[in-house]
Every structure is written in structure tokens, then in C-alpha cells.
């Protein structure tokens, strides 16, 4: 890891606010209207049961750090969280083990390859690279506290439920469908075992990982979960502290570089915020100190990211002023006419 020599230096935080309530409601409604007619992309079918979803479903939710929530469309329809679970399980593991150890064991750098790449593991001498690709997520799940699989699973389920502020449940149909067809993830876990990267039973870890991916959430839940990461680890609706502010900061940095797989650079370029997508069609996007966006629309691009979700999020980021790289001049230019 990079030695930055800032350990022990106090973290100063500086963020802005979202626009007034009424205008956020209007912007969320407009993000929905602008994109509802699009049918670009295709529903995931490599997990057989996901292909049966209604592709027209479309929901958006923005949750603010003061607990205000703005919904549009099918924002309370539930779907499987899939890869978005990786972000929250990572946060829970960071809470247990801390910045340095997880950074070292799982890594934080982008692979530039697909989420389920085996080549990426081989190219990096068995290092999983980052927790948002399957290899890193499986390694992260293995680190979850608990001496038995049942204990690890319960820790994950209750942890993600605390982020959502309600009891999340397993979608048994999605879990079984993926468990019957996830030979590739089993191979990834075996490969990590062969490199000494996981010491637990690889098939049991993949089973827990498959369960965490099959937890049912809505776009509304994703917005609240994301807003917890935006609020220094406190759920703004239940007011429960779930993880520390340091863990939120670290998790969001990893999402910014890896959350949209090999498209993470394009995502940051267009949207300018940390986000995480899943193959069932969910995306969570976090504006640190302000709030979060949850979207659900099942049709995906080739990298496995929801098409309407990306477009709606881009619109919201732009109109709500969320892009973390955007600035306007303080007005001191001496080569421009003053108004
Ligand atoms: N459960 C899926 C898998 O491991 C999650 C992938 C995703 O959402 N991109 O293949």
C-alpha cells in the first residue's frame, strides 16, 4: 500500500447541502419521466431466474442525511441486491479489521476486467485486487466474523439490515437458481484457496456469498443504505450508528474506483460519485455528506450495469449538484468581464 504519512492526522470534513426539499422531489420525478420510456439494454440471464423479471420496472429514490426521502416509480419493488452487497459487506469487514489490514488482504485497485474474471486473479499472482469484483468479494465474505457459516451469514444479514433500517430477507428462489449455476464463482474461490488467500472451505464461502447476493432490497432501501455511508455511518432514518466514519470514507474510495467494474472510469467521468451496481438492476450512488440515490431498472449494458439507472443517476447528479469534481469559480478571474 502507498505510504502517505498521514496516520494520526485528524480528518477534516467539508461538504455542501442538497437543494431545498420541494426541488429535490421535482428533480426525482423528472429523472423518472425522462427515462421511463427507454428500453435499451438487456435483462441478465446468466442467473436463470433473473431473466423472468418484468423489464419495465423502474424505481428511483433519493435519501438525504437528515432523513428526508424522495421516491418515484417502482421504488418499493424488491429485487435481489446482488453485487451491491459487496459494498456493505466490505464496510462491515473494515469495521472489524481496519483500514490497513483489509487494504492489504483484499486490495483496492481496479482490475480493468469483468467482475467475474479469473484472468485478473492469475495476472496478479492470486491477489483478489479489490472487494467489488467477485474474487475480492469472496475473500471479503471469508473475513466476516463468525466461526461457523451460519454465524457469518447472520452477521451479514443483520449488518445489511442495519444499513437499510429494516429486516432484509433472503430470496430463496434467486439463491437456489444461482447456487445451481455458480460453478464459476466456485472456481474463483478454489483458485483463491490455491493461492492461500482463503483458508476457510471455499464452497461454504461461496454459499454465503450467494446468499448475500440474494438478499431482497428495493431502490428505497438502497437509497437509505447509501445515505448511511454518506452520513458518516449513521442511518439517517433509524439514527443507528452502523459503521464508523472512517469505514465510510474507505468504502466510498473503493466504490469510486471499482463500483461499476471495468466501466468505473466512465462512470466517474459522467457522474462523479462513488456507486455500486448489481446484475438484478440496482444501483446505489453516494454523495458524501449529502445523501444517496437508489435506482432499480433490470435492463443492463454489456458490463452488467442498469441502463436507465445510470441515466437517471447522471441526471440527478447533474441537477442536484452532486459531482464531487465539479466547482464554479470564486469569481476572481482577471481575464473575464465581471457581470
Ligand atoms: N451474484 C452475482 C455473481 O456473483 C453478482 C454479480 C453482479 O451483480 N455483478 O455473479
Tab-separated table of C-alpha atoms and ligand atoms in Angstrom:
chain	number	residue	atom	x	y	z
A	1	UNK	CA	0.000	0.000	0.000
A	2	UNK	CA	1.006	3.609	-0.603
A	3	UNK	CA	2.744	5.224	2.400
A	4	UNK	CA	1.105	8.651	2.704
A	5	UNK	CA	2.378	9.545	6.171
A	6	UNK	CA	-0.953	10.958	7.449
A	7	UNK	CA	-1.634	8.407	10.161
A	8	UNK	CA	-2.816	10.134	13.331
A	9	UNK	CA	-3.564	13.383	11.498
A	10	UNK	CA	-7.141	14.467	12.213
A	11	UNK	CA	-9.583	14.222	9.300
A	12	UNK	CA	-11.328	17.498	8.432
A	13	UNK	CA	-14.632	17.120	6.571
A	14	UNK	CA	-16.129	19.704	4.254
A	15	UNK	CA	-19.272	19.080	2.211
A	16	UNK	CA	-22.298	21.036	0.992
A	17	UNK	CA	-26.077	20.574	1.181
A	18	UNK	CA	-28.768	19.335	-1.179
A	19	UNK	CA	-31.223	21.889	-2.605
A	20	UNK	CA	-34.499	22.549	-0.728
A	21	UNK	CA	-36.928	19.627	-0.320
A	22	UNK	CA	-39.503	20.647	-2.914
A	23	UNK	CA	-36.959	20.948	-5.668
A	24	UNK	CA	-35.447	17.527	-4.857
A	25	UNK	CA	-38.942	15.989	-5.213
A	26	UNK	CA	-39.370	17.671	-8.593
A	27	UNK	CA	-35.933	16.605	-9.832
A	28	UNK	CA	-36.511	12.966	-8.780
A	29	UNK	CA	-39.874	12.982	-10.602
A	30	UNK	CA	-38.201	14.455	-13.679
A	31	UNK	CA	-35.386	11.842	-13.607
A	32	UNK	CA	-38.135	9.211	-13.699
A	33	UNK	CA	-40.145	10.822	-16.520
A	34	UNK	CA	-37.103	11.439	-18.719
A	35	UNK	CA	-36.025	7.797	-18.640
A	36	UNK	CA	-39.150	5.690	-18.198
A	37	UNK	CA	-39.692	5.256	-21.963
A	38	UNK	CA	-36.248	3.780	-22.690
A	39	UNK	CA	-35.901	0.061	-23.405
A	40	UNK	CA	-32.149	-0.018	-24.096
A	41	UNK	CA	-30.104	-2.892	-22.699
A	42	UNK	CA	-30.972	-6.484	-21.795
A	43	UNK	CA	-32.025	-8.286	-18.624
A	44	UNK	CA	-29.341	-10.552	-17.043
A	45	UNK	CA	-29.924	-14.224	-17.762
A	46	UNK	CA	-26.786	-15.999	-16.543
A	47	UNK	CA	-28.622	-16.473	-13.252
A	48	UNK	CA	-31.675	-18.181	-14.826
A	49	UNK	CA	-34.419	-16.790	-12.588
A	50	UNK	CA	-33.315	-13.156	-13.114
A	51	UNK	CA	-34.456	-13.439	-16.747
A	52	UNK	CA	-38.067	-13.746	-15.542
A	53	UNK	CA	-38.266	-10.209	-14.102
A	54	UNK	CA	-40.602	-7.582	-15.619
A	55	UNK	CA	-38.099	-5.436	-17.586
A	56	UNK	CA	-40.362	-2.375	-17.415
A	57	UNK	CA	-39.959	-1.960	-13.651
A	58	UNK	CA	-38.277	1.348	-12.843
A	59	UNK	CA	-37.855	2.988	-9.461
A	60	UNK	CA	-35.798	5.866	-8.100
A	61	UNK	CA	-35.232	7.095	-4.553
A	62	UNK	CA	-33.073	9.845	-3.057
A	63	UNK	CA	-32.407	9.734	0.700
A	64	UNK	CA	-30.870	12.726	2.455
A	65	UNK	CA	-28.606	12.636	5.510
A	66	UNK	CA	-31.294	14.424	7.547
A	67	UNK	CA	-33.680	11.501	6.918
A	68	UNK	CA	-35.814	13.060	4.131
A	69	UNK	CA	-36.639	10.503	1.413
A	70	UNK	CA	-37.906	11.190	-2.129
A	71	UNK	CA	-39.413	8.324	-4.167
A	72	UNK	CA	-40.568	7.914	-7.780
A	73	UNK	CA	-41.966	4.938	-9.732
A	74	UNK	CA	-41.421	1.355	-8.529
A	75	UNK	CA	-39.116	2.397	-5.694
A	76	UNK	CA	-40.517	-0.109	-3.201
A	77	UNK	CA	-40.485	-3.148	-5.533
A	78	UNK	CA	-37.992	-5.697	-4.203
A	79	UNK	CA	-35.227	-7.414	-6.186
A	80	UNK	CA	-32.007	-9.225	-5.263
A	81	UNK	CA	-29.206	-6.917	-4.158
A	82	UNK	CA	-26.522	-8.969	-5.996
A	83	UNK	CA	-23.146	-7.223	-6.284
A	84	UNK	CA	-24.294	-4.166	-4.353
A	85	UNK	CA	-23.982	-6.353	-1.246
A	86	UNK	CA	-20.198	-6.300	-1.813
A	87	UNK	CA	-20.007	-2.643	-0.794
A	88	UNK	CA	-21.819	-3.126	2.504
A	89	UNK	CA	-20.153	-6.411	3.437
A	90	UNK	CA	-16.828	-4.699	2.754
A	91	UNK	CA	-17.797	-1.883	5.129
A	92	UNK	CA	-18.725	-4.402	7.835
A	93	UNK	CA	-15.410	-6.232	7.415
A	94	UNK	CA	-13.465	-2.938	7.507
A	95	UNK	CA	-15.249	-2.121	10.739
A	96	UNK	CA	-13.861	-5.363	12.207
A	97	UNK	CA	-10.328	-5.376	10.803
A	98	UNK	CA	-9.491	-1.754	9.986
A	99	UNK	CA	-8.100	0.158	7.055
A	100	UNK	CA	-4.608	-1.296	6.774
A	101	UNK	CA	-5.351	-4.989	7.113
A	102	UNK	CA	-8.294	-5.116	4.697
A	103	UNK	CA	-6.456	-2.836	2.267
A	104	UNK	CA	-3.590	-5.284	2.233
A	105	UNK	CA	-5.555	-8.550	2.179
A	106	UNK	CA	-8.210	-7.659	-0.382
A	107	UNK	CA	-6.715	-4.676	-2.229
A	108	UNK	CA	-8.225	-1.512	-3.684
A	109	UNK	CA	-7.027	-1.290	-7.286
A	110	UNK	CA	-9.161	-1.720	-10.394
A	111	UNK	CA	-8.644	-4.886	-12.444
A	112	UNK	CA	-9.854	-3.329	-15.709
A	113	UNK	CA	-11.571	-6.674	-16.290
A	114	UNK	CA	-15.071	-8.106	-15.857
A	115	UNK	CA	-16.479	-8.665	-12.356
A	116	UNK	CA	-16.097	-12.442	-12.580
A	117	UNK	CA	-12.699	-12.538	-14.273
A	118	UNK	CA	-10.415	-15.485	-13.497
A	119	UNK	CA	-7.655	-13.976	-15.632
A	120	UNK	CA	-7.448	-10.981	-13.258
A	121	UNK	CA	-6.564	-13.308	-10.371
A	122	UNK	CA	-3.886	-15.097	-12.397
A	123	UNK	CA	-2.383	-11.832	-13.668
A	124	UNK	CA	-1.983	-10.618	-10.089
A	125	UNK	CA	-0.412	-13.720	-8.524
A	126	UNK	CA	-3.613	-14.722	-6.792
A	127	UNK	CA	-4.301	-11.320	-5.241
A	128	UNK	CA	-8.059	-10.610	-5.380
A	129	UNK	CA	-7.317	-6.938	-6.286
A	130	UNK	CA	-10.435	-5.220	-4.920
A	131	UNK	CA	-13.575	-6.112	-2.953
A	132	UNK	CA	-16.032	-5.139	-5.718
A	133	UNK	CA	-15.076	-7.929	-8.125
A	134	UNK	CA	-16.149	-11.464	-7.299
A	135	UNK	CA	-12.680	-12.664	-6.202
A	136	UNK	CA	-12.303	-9.788	-3.744
A	137	UNK	CA	-15.887	-10.073	-2.569
A	138	UNK	CA	-15.488	-13.796	-1.876
A	139	UNK	CA	-12.263	-13.024	0.049
A	140	UNK	CA	-14.137	-10.311	1.971
A	141	UNK	CA	-17.023	-12.634	2.838
A	142	UNK	CA	-14.459	-15.145	4.147
A	143	UNK	CA	-13.165	-12.450	6.550
A	144	UNK	CA	-16.617	-11.870	8.027
A	145	UNK	CA	-16.628	-12.590	11.771
A	146	UNK	CA	-18.134	-15.909	12.869
A	147	UNK	CA	-16.733	-19.376	13.456
A	148	UNK	CA	-19.471	-21.163	11.508
A	149	UNK	CA	-21.081	-20.367	8.150
A	150	UNK	CA	-24.389	-19.774	9.923
A	151	UNK	CA	-22.776	-17.162	12.175
A	152	UNK	CA	-21.083	-15.386	9.258
A	153	UNK	CA	-24.324	-15.342	7.302
A	154	UNK	CA	-26.331	-13.969	10.223
A	155	UNK	CA	-23.722	-11.262	10.750
A	156	UNK	CA	-24.059	-10.249	7.083
A	157	UNK	CA	-27.856	-10.315	7.091
A	158	UNK	CA	-28.206	-8.262	10.266
A	159	UNK	CA	-25.431	-5.884	9.192
A	160	UNK	CA	-27.038	-5.123	5.819
A	161	UNK	CA	-30.424	-4.835	7.549
A	162	UNK	CA	-28.972	-2.151	9.861
A	163	UNK	CA	-27.820	-0.221	6.781
A	164	UNK	CA	-31.362	-0.487	5.328
A	165	UNK	CA	-33.131	0.209	8.616
A	166	UNK	CA	-35.371	-2.822	8.267
A	167	UNK	CA	-35.092	-6.588	8.347
A	168	UNK	CA	-33.842	-7.777	4.921
A	169	UNK	CA	-34.824	-11.265	3.824
A	170	UNK	CA	-33.351	-13.906	1.570
A	171	UNK	CA	-34.966	-14.502	-1.825
A	172	UNK	CA	-34.870	-18.300	-1.734
A	173	UNK	CA	-35.716	-18.681	-5.425
A	174	UNK	CA	-32.863	-16.411	-6.562
A	175	UNK	CA	-30.474	-18.060	-4.099
A	176	UNK	CA	-31.264	-21.572	-5.360
A	177	UNK	CA	-31.139	-20.516	-9.008
A	178	UNK	CA	-27.677	-19.018	-8.557
A	179	UNK	CA	-26.440	-21.811	-6.264
A	180	UNK	CA	-27.210	-24.346	-9.012
A	181	UNK	CA	-25.321	-22.390	-11.674
A	182	UNK	CA	-22.432	-20.628	-9.897
A	183	UNK	CA	-19.631	-23.003	-10.869
A	184	UNK	CA	-17.565	-20.047	-11.979
A	185	UNK	CA	-17.660	-18.456	-8.516
A	186	UNK	CA	-16.792	-21.842	-7.026
A	187	UNK	CA	-13.770	-21.969	-9.353
A	188	UNK	CA	-12.735	-18.448	-8.288
A	189	UNK	CA	-12.927	-19.471	-4.614
A	190	UNK	CA	-10.868	-22.618	-5.265
A	191	UNK	CA	-8.276	-20.526	-7.090
A	192	UNK	CA	-8.052	-18.129	-4.137
A	193	UNK	CA	-7.649	-21.147	-1.852
A	194	UNK	CA	-4.837	-22.481	-4.033
A	195	UNK	CA	-3.013	-19.161	-3.585
A	196	UNK	CA	-3.574	-19.288	0.194
A	197	UNK	CA	-5.877	-16.271	0.015
A	198	UNK	CA	-8.724	-18.029	1.798
A	199	UNK	CA	-8.289	-20.685	4.428
A	200	UNK	CA	-11.983	-21.489	5.011
A	201	UNK	CA	-13.868	-24.096	2.959
A	202	UNK	CA	-14.216	-22.334	-0.450
A	203	UNK	CA	-17.599	-23.859	-1.243
A	204	UNK	CA	-19.061	-22.746	2.079
A	205	UNK	CA	-17.796	-19.210	1.499
A	206	UNK	CA	-19.324	-19.150	-1.999
A	207	UNK	CA	-22.582	-20.352	-0.494
A	208	UNK	CA	-22.606	-17.414	1.977
A	209	UNK	CA	-21.629	-15.030	-0.831
A	210	UNK	CA	-24.503	-16.384	-2.967
A	211	UNK	CA	-26.917	-15.806	-0.090
A	212	UNK	CA	-25.730	-12.243	0.484
A	213	UNK	CA	-26.322	-11.546	-3.233
A	214	UNK	CA	-29.895	-12.901	-2.920
A	215	UNK	CA	-30.995	-10.532	-0.138
A	216	UNK	CA	-34.118	-8.644	-1.203
A	217	UNK	CA	-33.976	-4.846	-1.336
A	218	UNK	CA	-35.839	-2.006	-3.073
A	219	UNK	CA	-34.497	1.223	-4.618
A	220	UNK	CA	-35.789	2.906	-1.449
A	221	UNK	CA	-33.684	0.535	0.702
A	222	UNK	CA	-30.606	1.185	-1.456
A	223	UNK	CA	-31.005	4.939	-1.009
A	224	UNK	CA	-31.194	4.579	2.792
A	225	UNK	CA	-28.253	2.141	2.823
A	226	UNK	CA	-26.221	4.561	0.702
A	227	UNK	CA	-27.264	7.537	2.828
A	228	UNK	CA	-25.815	5.698	5.841
A	229	UNK	CA	-22.449	5.669	4.057
A	230	UNK	CA	-22.990	9.354	3.171
A	231	UNK	CA	-23.743	10.218	6.797
A	232	UNK	CA	-20.503	9.008	8.355
A	233	UNK	CA	-22.011	5.594	9.172
A	234	UNK	CA	-25.237	6.656	10.930
A	235	UNK	CA	-28.501	5.503	9.340
A	236	UNK	CA	-30.336	8.826	8.848
A	237	UNK	CA	-33.780	7.220	9.199
A	238	UNK	CA	-33.281	4.942	12.246
A	239	UNK	CA	-30.390	7.067	13.621
A	240	UNK	CA	-28.461	3.887	14.458
A	241	UNK	CA	-24.667	4.005	14.055
A	242	UNK	CA	-23.812	1.086	11.757
A	243	UNK	CA	-20.100	1.663	10.964
A	244	UNK	CA	-17.529	4.374	11.681
A	245	UNK	CA	-16.988	7.489	9.576
A	246	UNK	CA	-13.510	6.193	8.616
A	247	UNK	CA	-15.028	2.989	7.252
A	248	UNK	CA	-17.480	5.031	5.129
A	249	UNK	CA	-14.635	7.105	3.705
A	250	UNK	CA	-12.620	3.991	2.803
A	251	UNK	CA	-15.612	2.161	1.325
A	252	UNK	CA	-16.557	5.126	-0.868
A	253	UNK	CA	-12.997	5.410	-2.184
A	254	UNK	CA	-13.130	1.764	-3.242
A	255	UNK	CA	-16.535	2.298	-4.889
A	256	UNK	CA	-15.265	5.316	-6.821
A	257	UNK	CA	-12.534	3.243	-8.462
A	258	UNK	CA	-14.285	-0.140	-8.732
A	259	UNK	CA	-18.042	0.127	-8.215
A	260	UNK	CA	-19.035	-0.115	-11.874
A	261	UNK	CA	-16.443	-2.785	-12.754
A	262	UNK	CA	-14.414	-2.054	-15.884
A	263	UNK	CA	-16.716	0.917	-16.555
A	264	UNK	CA	-15.767	2.661	-13.303
A	265	UNK	CA	-13.710	5.317	-15.107
A	266	UNK	CA	-16.565	6.222	-17.461
A	267	UNK	CA	-18.968	6.299	-14.523
A	268	UNK	CA	-16.763	8.690	-12.554
A	269	UNK	CA	-16.271	10.831	-15.646
A	270	UNK	CA	-20.030	11.124	-16.286
A	271	UNK	CA	-21.465	11.051	-12.773
A	272	UNK	CA	-18.592	11.996	-10.473
A	273	UNK	CA	-19.748	9.969	-7.455
A	274	UNK	CA	-18.965	6.604	-5.842
A	275	UNK	CA	-21.562	3.999	-6.822
A	276	UNK	CA	-22.194	0.261	-6.963
A	277	UNK	CA	-24.310	-1.740	-9.367
A	278	UNK	CA	-25.776	-5.239	-9.312
A	279	UNK	CA	-26.932	-7.569	-12.078
A	280	UNK	CA	-30.552	-7.616	-10.923
A	281	UNK	CA	-30.696	-3.942	-11.990
A	282	UNK	CA	-29.997	-1.983	-8.806
A	283	UNK	CA	-27.511	0.856	-8.426
A	284	UNK	CA	-26.627	2.784	-5.272
A	285	UNK	CA	-24.784	6.098	-5.608
A	286	UNK	CA	-23.452	8.085	-2.682
A	287	UNK	CA	-22.924	11.843	-2.332
A	288	UNK	CA	-20.732	12.109	0.795
A	289	UNK	CA	-22.231	14.377	3.459
A	290	UNK	CA	-25.390	14.907	1.402
A	291	UNK	CA	-27.296	11.683	0.717
A	292	UNK	CA	-27.651	8.806	-1.721
A	293	UNK	CA	-29.546	7.662	-4.793
A	294	UNK	CA	-31.062	4.193	-5.205
A	295	UNK	CA	-32.316	3.091	-8.619
A	296	UNK	CA	-33.846	-0.113	-9.976
A	297	UNK	CA	-34.317	-0.987	-13.642
A	298	UNK	CA	-33.488	-4.510	-14.843
A	299	UNK	CA	-32.135	-3.874	-18.371
A	300	UNK	CA	-28.308	-3.796	-18.311
A	301	UNK	CA	-25.429	-2.684	-20.510
A	302	UNK	CA	-22.696	-5.132	-21.537
A	303	UNK	CA	-20.721	-4.617	-18.314
A	304	UNK	CA	-23.809	-5.551	-16.259
A	305	UNK	CA	-24.892	-2.058	-15.177
A	306	UNK	CA	-28.533	-0.896	-15.350
A	307	UNK	CA	-29.027	1.438	-18.328
A	308	UNK	CA	-31.918	3.556	-17.033
A	309	UNK	CA	-30.350	3.541	-13.561
A	310	UNK	CA	-27.146	5.057	-14.910
A	311	UNK	CA	-29.033	7.682	-16.908
A	312	UNK	CA	-31.342	8.657	-14.057
A	313	UNK	CA	-28.355	8.889	-11.700
A	314	UNK	CA	-26.431	11.047	-14.170
A	315	UNK	CA	-29.399	13.413	-14.378
A	316	UNK	CA	-29.728	13.590	-10.588
A	317	UNK	CA	-26.006	14.119	-10.049
A	318	UNK	CA	-26.019	16.975	-12.524
A	319	UNK	CA	-29.177	18.736	-11.422
A	320	UNK	CA	-28.648	18.306	-7.675
A	321	UNK	CA	-25.021	19.426	-7.935
A	322	UNK	CA	-23.566	16.180	-6.591
A	323	UNK	CA	-20.493	15.606	-8.792
A	324	UNK	CA	-17.586	15.707	-6.325
A	325	UNK	CA	-15.229	17.062	-9.001
A	326	UNK	CA	-17.425	19.995	-10.059
A	327	UNK	CA	-16.645	23.535	-8.953
A	328	UNK	CA	-17.522	27.036	-10.043
A	329	UNK	CA	-15.003	29.853	-9.796
A	330	UNK	CA	-14.933	32.045	-6.687
A	331	UNK	CA	-15.102	34.930	-9.171
A	332	UNK	CA	-11.507	36.170	-9.136
A	333	UNK	CA	-10.610	35.659	-12.790
A	334	UNK	CA	-8.899	38.751	-14.152
A	335	UNK	CA	-9.352	37.815	-17.798
A	336	UNK	CA	-13.181	37.653	-17.780
A	337	UNK	CA	-15.664	40.523	-17.826
A	338	UNK	CA	-17.361	40.982	-14.458
A	339	UNK	CA	-21.170	40.982	-14.712
B	1	LIG	N1	-24.272	-12.956	-7.621
B	1	LIG	C1	-23.672	-12.403	-8.809
B	1	LIG	C2	-22.384	-13.133	-9.137
B	1	LIG	O1	-21.631	-13.391	-8.256
B	1	LIG	C3	-23.430	-10.951	-8.614
B	1	LIG	C4	-22.790	-10.313	-9.800
B	1	LIG	C5	-23.204	-8.897	-10.030
B	1	LIG	O2	-24.181	-8.375	-9.516
B	1	LIG	N2	-22.455	-8.283	-10.909
B	1	LIG	O3	-22.110	-13.477	-10.242
